[in-house]
mmCIF file of C-alpha atoms in Angstrom:
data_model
loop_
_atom_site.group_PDB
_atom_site.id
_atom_site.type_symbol
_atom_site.label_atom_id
_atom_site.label_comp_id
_atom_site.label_asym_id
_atom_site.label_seq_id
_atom_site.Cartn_x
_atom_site.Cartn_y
_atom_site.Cartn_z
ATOM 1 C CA UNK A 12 136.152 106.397 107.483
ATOM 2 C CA UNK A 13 137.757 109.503 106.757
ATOM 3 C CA UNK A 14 135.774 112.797 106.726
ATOM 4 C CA UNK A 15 135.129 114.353 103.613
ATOM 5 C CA UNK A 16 132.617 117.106 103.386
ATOM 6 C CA UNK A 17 132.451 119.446 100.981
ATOM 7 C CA UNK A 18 130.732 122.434 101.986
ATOM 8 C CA UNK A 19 130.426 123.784 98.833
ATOM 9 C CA UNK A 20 127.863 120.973 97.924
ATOM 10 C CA UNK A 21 125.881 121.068 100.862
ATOM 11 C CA UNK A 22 122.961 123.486 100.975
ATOM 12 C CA UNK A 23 120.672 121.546 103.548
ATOM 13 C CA UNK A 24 121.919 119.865 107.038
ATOM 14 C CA UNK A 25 119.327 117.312 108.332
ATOM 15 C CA UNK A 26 119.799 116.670 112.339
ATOM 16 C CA UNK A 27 118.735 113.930 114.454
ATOM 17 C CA UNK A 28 117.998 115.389 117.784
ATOM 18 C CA UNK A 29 118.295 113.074 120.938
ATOM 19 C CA UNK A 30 122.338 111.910 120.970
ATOM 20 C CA UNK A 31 123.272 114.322 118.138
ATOM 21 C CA UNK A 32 121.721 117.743 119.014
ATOM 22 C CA UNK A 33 120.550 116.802 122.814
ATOM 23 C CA UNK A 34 122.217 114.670 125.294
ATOM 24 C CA UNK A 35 121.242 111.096 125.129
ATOM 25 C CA UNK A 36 121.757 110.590 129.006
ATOM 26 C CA UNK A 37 117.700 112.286 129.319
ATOM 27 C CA UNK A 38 116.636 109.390 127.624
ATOM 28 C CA UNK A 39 119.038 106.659 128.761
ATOM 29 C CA UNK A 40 117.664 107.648 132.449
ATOM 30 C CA UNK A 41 114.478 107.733 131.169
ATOM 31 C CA UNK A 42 113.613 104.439 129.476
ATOM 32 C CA UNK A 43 116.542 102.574 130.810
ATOM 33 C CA UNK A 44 116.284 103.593 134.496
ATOM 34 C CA UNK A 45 112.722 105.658 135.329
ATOM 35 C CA UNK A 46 110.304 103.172 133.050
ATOM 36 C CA UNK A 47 111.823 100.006 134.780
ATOM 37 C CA UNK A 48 111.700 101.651 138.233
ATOM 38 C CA UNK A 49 107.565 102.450 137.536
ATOM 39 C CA UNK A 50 106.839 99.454 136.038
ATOM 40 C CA UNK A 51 108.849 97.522 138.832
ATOM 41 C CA UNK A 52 106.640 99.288 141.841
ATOM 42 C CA UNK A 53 103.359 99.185 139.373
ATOM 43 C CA UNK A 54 103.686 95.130 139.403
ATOM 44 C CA UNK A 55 105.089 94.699 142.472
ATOM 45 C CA UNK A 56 107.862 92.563 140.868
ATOM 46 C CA UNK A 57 111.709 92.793 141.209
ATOM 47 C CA UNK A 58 113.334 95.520 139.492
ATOM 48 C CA UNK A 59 115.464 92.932 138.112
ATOM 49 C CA UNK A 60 112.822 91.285 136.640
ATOM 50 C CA UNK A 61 110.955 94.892 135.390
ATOM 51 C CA UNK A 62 114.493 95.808 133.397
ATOM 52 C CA UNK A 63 114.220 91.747 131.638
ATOM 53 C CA UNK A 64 110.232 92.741 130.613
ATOM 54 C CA UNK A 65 111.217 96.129 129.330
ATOM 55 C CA UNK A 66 114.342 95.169 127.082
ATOM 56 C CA UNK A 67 112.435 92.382 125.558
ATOM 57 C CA UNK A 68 109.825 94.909 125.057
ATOM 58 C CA UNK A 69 112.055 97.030 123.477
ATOM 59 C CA UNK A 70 113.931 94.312 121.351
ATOM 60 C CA UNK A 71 110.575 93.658 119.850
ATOM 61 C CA UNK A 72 109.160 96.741 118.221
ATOM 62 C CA UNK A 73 113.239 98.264 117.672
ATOM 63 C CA UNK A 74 113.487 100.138 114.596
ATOM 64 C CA UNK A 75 109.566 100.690 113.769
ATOM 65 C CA UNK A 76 107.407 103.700 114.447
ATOM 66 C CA UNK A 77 106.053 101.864 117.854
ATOM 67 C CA UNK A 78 109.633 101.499 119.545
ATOM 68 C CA UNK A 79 109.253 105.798 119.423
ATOM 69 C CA UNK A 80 105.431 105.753 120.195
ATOM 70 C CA UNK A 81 104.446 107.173 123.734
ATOM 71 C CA UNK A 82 100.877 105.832 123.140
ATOM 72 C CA UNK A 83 102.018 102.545 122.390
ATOM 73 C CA UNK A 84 104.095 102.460 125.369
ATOM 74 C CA UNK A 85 101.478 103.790 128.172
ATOM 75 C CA UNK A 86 99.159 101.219 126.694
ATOM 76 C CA UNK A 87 101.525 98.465 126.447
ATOM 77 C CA UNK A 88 103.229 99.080 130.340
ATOM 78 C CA UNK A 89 100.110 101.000 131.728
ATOM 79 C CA UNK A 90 102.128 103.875 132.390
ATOM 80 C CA UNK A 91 101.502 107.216 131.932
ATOM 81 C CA UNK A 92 104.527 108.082 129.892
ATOM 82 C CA UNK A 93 103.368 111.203 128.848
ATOM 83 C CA UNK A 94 103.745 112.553 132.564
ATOM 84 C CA UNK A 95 106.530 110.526 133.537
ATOM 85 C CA UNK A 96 108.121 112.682 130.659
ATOM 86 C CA UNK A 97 106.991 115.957 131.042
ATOM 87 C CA UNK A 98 107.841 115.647 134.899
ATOM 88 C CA UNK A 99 111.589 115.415 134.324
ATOM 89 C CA UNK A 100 111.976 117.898 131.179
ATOM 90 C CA UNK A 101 114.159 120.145 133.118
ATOM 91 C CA UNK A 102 116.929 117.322 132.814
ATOM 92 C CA UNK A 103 116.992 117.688 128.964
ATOM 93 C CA UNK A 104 120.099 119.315 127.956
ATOM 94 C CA UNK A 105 122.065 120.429 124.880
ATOM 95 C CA UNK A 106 125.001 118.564 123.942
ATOM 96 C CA UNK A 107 128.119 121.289 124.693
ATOM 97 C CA UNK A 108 129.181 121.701 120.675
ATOM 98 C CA UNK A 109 125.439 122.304 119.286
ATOM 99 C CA UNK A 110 124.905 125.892 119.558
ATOM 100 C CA UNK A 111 127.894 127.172 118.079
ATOM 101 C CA UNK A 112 127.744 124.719 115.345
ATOM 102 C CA UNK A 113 123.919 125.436 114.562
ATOM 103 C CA UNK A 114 125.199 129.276 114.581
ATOM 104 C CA UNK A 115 127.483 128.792 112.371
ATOM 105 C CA UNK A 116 125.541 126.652 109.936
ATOM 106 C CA UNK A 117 122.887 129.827 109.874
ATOM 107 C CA UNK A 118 125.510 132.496 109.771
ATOM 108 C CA UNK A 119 126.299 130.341 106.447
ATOM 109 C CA UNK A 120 122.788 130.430 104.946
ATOM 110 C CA UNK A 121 122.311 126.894 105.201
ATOM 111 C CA UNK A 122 119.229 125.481 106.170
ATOM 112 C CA UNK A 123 118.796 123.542 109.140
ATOM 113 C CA UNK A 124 115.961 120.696 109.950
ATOM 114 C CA UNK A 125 115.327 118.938 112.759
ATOM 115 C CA UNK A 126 114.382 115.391 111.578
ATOM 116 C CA UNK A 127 113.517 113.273 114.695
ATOM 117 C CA UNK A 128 112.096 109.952 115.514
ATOM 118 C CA UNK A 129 111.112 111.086 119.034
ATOM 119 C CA UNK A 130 107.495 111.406 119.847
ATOM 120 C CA UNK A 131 106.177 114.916 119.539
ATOM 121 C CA UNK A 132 105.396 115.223 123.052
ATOM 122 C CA UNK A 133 108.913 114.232 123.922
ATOM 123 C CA UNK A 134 109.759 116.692 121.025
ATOM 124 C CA UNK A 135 107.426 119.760 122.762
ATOM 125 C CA UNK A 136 109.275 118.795 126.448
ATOM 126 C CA UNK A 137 112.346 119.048 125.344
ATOM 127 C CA UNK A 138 112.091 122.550 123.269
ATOM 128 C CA UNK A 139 110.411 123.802 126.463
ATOM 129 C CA UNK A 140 113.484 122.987 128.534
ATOM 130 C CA UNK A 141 115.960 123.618 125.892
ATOM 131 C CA UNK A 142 115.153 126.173 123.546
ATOM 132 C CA UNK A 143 116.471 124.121 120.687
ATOM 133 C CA UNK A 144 114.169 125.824 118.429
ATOM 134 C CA UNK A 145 115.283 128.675 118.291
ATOM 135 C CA UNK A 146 118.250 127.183 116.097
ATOM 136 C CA UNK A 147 116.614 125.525 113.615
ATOM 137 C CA UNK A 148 114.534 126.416 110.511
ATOM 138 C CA UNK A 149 112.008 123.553 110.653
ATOM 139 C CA UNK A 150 111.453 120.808 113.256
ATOM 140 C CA UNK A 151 110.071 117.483 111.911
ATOM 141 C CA UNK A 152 108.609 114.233 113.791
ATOM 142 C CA UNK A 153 108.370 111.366 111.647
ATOM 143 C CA UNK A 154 104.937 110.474 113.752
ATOM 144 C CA UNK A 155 103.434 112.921 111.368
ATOM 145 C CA UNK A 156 104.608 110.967 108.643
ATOM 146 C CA UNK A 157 103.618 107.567 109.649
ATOM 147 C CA UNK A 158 107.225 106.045 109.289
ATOM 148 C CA UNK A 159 110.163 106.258 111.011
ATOM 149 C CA UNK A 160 113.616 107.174 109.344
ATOM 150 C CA UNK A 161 115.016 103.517 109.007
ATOM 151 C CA UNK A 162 111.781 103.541 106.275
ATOM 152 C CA UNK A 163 112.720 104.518 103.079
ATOM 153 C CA UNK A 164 109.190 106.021 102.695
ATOM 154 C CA UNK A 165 109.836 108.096 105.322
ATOM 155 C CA UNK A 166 112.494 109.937 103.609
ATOM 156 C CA UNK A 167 110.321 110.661 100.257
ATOM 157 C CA UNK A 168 107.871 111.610 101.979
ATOM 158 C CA UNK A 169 110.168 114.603 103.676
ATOM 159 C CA UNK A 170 111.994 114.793 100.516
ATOM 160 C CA UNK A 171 108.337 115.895 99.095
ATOM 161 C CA UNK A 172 107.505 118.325 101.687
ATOM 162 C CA UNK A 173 110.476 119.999 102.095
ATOM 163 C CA UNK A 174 112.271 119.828 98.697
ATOM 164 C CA UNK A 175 115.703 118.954 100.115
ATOM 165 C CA UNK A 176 118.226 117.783 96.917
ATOM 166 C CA UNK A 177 119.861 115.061 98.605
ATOM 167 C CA UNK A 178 123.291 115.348 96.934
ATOM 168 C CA UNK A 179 123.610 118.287 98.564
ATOM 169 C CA UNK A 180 122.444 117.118 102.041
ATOM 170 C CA UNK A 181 124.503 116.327 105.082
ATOM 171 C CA UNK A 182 122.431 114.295 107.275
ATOM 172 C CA UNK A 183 123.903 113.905 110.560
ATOM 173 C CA UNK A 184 122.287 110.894 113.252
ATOM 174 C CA UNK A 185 124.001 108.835 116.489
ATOM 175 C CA UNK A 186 122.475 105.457 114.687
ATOM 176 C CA UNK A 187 124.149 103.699 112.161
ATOM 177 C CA UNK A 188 120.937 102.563 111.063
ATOM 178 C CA UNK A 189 119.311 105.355 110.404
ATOM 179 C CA UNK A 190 122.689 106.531 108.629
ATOM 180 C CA UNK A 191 122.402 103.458 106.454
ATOM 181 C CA UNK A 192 118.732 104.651 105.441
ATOM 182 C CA UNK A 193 119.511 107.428 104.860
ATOM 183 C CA UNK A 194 122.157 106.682 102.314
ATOM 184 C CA UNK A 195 120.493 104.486 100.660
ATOM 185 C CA UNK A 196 117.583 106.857 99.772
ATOM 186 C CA UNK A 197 120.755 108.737 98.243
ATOM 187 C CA UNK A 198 121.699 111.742 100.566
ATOM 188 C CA UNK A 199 125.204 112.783 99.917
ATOM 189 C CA UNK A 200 126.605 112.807 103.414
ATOM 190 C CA UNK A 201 126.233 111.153 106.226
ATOM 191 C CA UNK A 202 127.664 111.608 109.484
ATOM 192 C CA UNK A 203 127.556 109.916 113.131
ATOM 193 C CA UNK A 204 127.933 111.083 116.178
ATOM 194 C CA UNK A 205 130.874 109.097 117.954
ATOM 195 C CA UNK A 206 129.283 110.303 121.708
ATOM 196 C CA UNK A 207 125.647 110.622 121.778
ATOM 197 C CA UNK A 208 125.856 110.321 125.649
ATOM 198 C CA UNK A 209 127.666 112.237 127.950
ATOM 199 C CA UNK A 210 127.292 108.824 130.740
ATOM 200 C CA UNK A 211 128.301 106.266 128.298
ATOM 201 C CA UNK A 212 131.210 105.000 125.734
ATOM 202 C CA UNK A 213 131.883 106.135 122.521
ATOM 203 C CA UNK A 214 130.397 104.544 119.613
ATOM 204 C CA UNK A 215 132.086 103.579 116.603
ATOM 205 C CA UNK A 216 130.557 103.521 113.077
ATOM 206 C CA UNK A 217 131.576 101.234 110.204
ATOM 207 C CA UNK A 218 130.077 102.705 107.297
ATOM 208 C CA UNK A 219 130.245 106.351 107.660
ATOM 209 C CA UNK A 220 132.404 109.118 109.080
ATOM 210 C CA UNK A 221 132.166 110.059 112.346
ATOM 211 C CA UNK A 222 132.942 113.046 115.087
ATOM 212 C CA UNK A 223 132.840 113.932 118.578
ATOM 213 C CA UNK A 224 132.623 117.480 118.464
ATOM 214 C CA UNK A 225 131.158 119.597 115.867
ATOM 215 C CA UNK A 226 133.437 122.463 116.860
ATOM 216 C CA UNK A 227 136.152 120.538 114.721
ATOM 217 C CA UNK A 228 133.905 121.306 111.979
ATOM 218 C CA UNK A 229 133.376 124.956 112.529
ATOM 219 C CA UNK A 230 136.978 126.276 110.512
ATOM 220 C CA UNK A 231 135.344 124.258 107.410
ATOM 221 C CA UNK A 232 131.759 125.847 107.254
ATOM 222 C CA UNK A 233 132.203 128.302 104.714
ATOM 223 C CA UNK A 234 129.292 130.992 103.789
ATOM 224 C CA UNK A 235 127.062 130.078 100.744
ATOM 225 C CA UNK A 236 128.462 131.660 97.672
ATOM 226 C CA UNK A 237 125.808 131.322 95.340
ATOM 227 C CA UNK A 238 122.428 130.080 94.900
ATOM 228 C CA UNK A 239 121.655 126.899 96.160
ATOM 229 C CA UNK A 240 121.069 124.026 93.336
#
């Protein structure tokens, strides 16, 4: 789909975090590589065999608050996945195009929120190793909410605390999903991210304009004029 944002509409710029502000290789290692690894060497069964048990795990619970939950995880492999996480925070990194493009979205006077489904410990490891709040004006988990974003409950319930007008939202996620709920609940613009990990292919999106490389954008994002509406 072509890419049509009008920046003279959009006063508020939701962000997904892990594949659209952070790389998603930290968690493709993580729960695609370290958590079958564990829970091979915890059962003493094939690693083969651990990475079957953890995708049909995974396929289970996909798309509800438990496929994000760290306590539902250590209780459902017996791991300790808030340590397994905190040990290898150092590998979080920043996706290459998100600090200039948060700058720039500041230097605008457009306000910025972090709207994640990651666990808030996973949330706390990664600002620790990259600073990403330092860029933002508010950082959200939807574990305080009690929904995830593919809930449409979810989004009123963020809509209520934070007053966001969603025709003048961009919301910008790596899940076309997400993107779909997001739409539905009636922000404006939506936007995927076409490379949410530097170790993997490109995604493509069906219903929504998509980018590699916010610095594209960066020409486009004018200042704010006038009061936001």
């Amino acid at each position: 789909m072509p890419l049509d944002l009008d920046w003279n509409n959009i006063d508020t710029v939701l962000l997904d975090m892990d594949g659209t502000l952070l790389d998603l290789a930290f968690d493709s290692q993580f729960w695609l590589q370290d958590v079958p690894k564990a829970l091979s060497l915890q059962r003493a069964i094939p690693l083969e065999n651990a990475r079957q048990i953890i995708h049909d795990e995974y396929l289970a619970v996909q798309h509800t608050m438990n496929w994000y939950c760290f306590d539902y995880w250590s209780e459902r492999l017996d791991l300790d996945i808030y340590q397994m996480t905190t040990n290898i925070g150092k590998n979080a990194k920043l996706r290459d195009d998100t600090r200039p493009f948060l700058q720039h979205l500041r230097e605008s006077g457009r306000e910025t929120i972090l709207l994640t489904n990651a666990h808030p410990h996973s949330l706390s490891v990664k600002i620790e190793h990259t600073g990403l709040d330092k860029h933002l004006d508010l950082l959200l988990s939807t574990h305080t909410f009690g929904y995830p974003k593919e809930d449409q409950r979810l989004w009123a319930a963020v809509q209520q605390q934070t007053g966001f007008n969603p025709e003048r939202t961009l919301f910008v996620d790596d899940g076309e999903p997400i993107l779909n709920a997001a739409k539905t609940f009636g922000i404006r613009y939506c936007l995927g991210i076409e490379n949410p990990d530097s170790t993997g292919a490109n995604k493509s999106f069906q219903g929504h304009p998509s980018i590699n490389d916010y610095r594209d954008l960066l020409p486009s994002i004018h200042p704010i004029t006038g009061p936001a509406q």
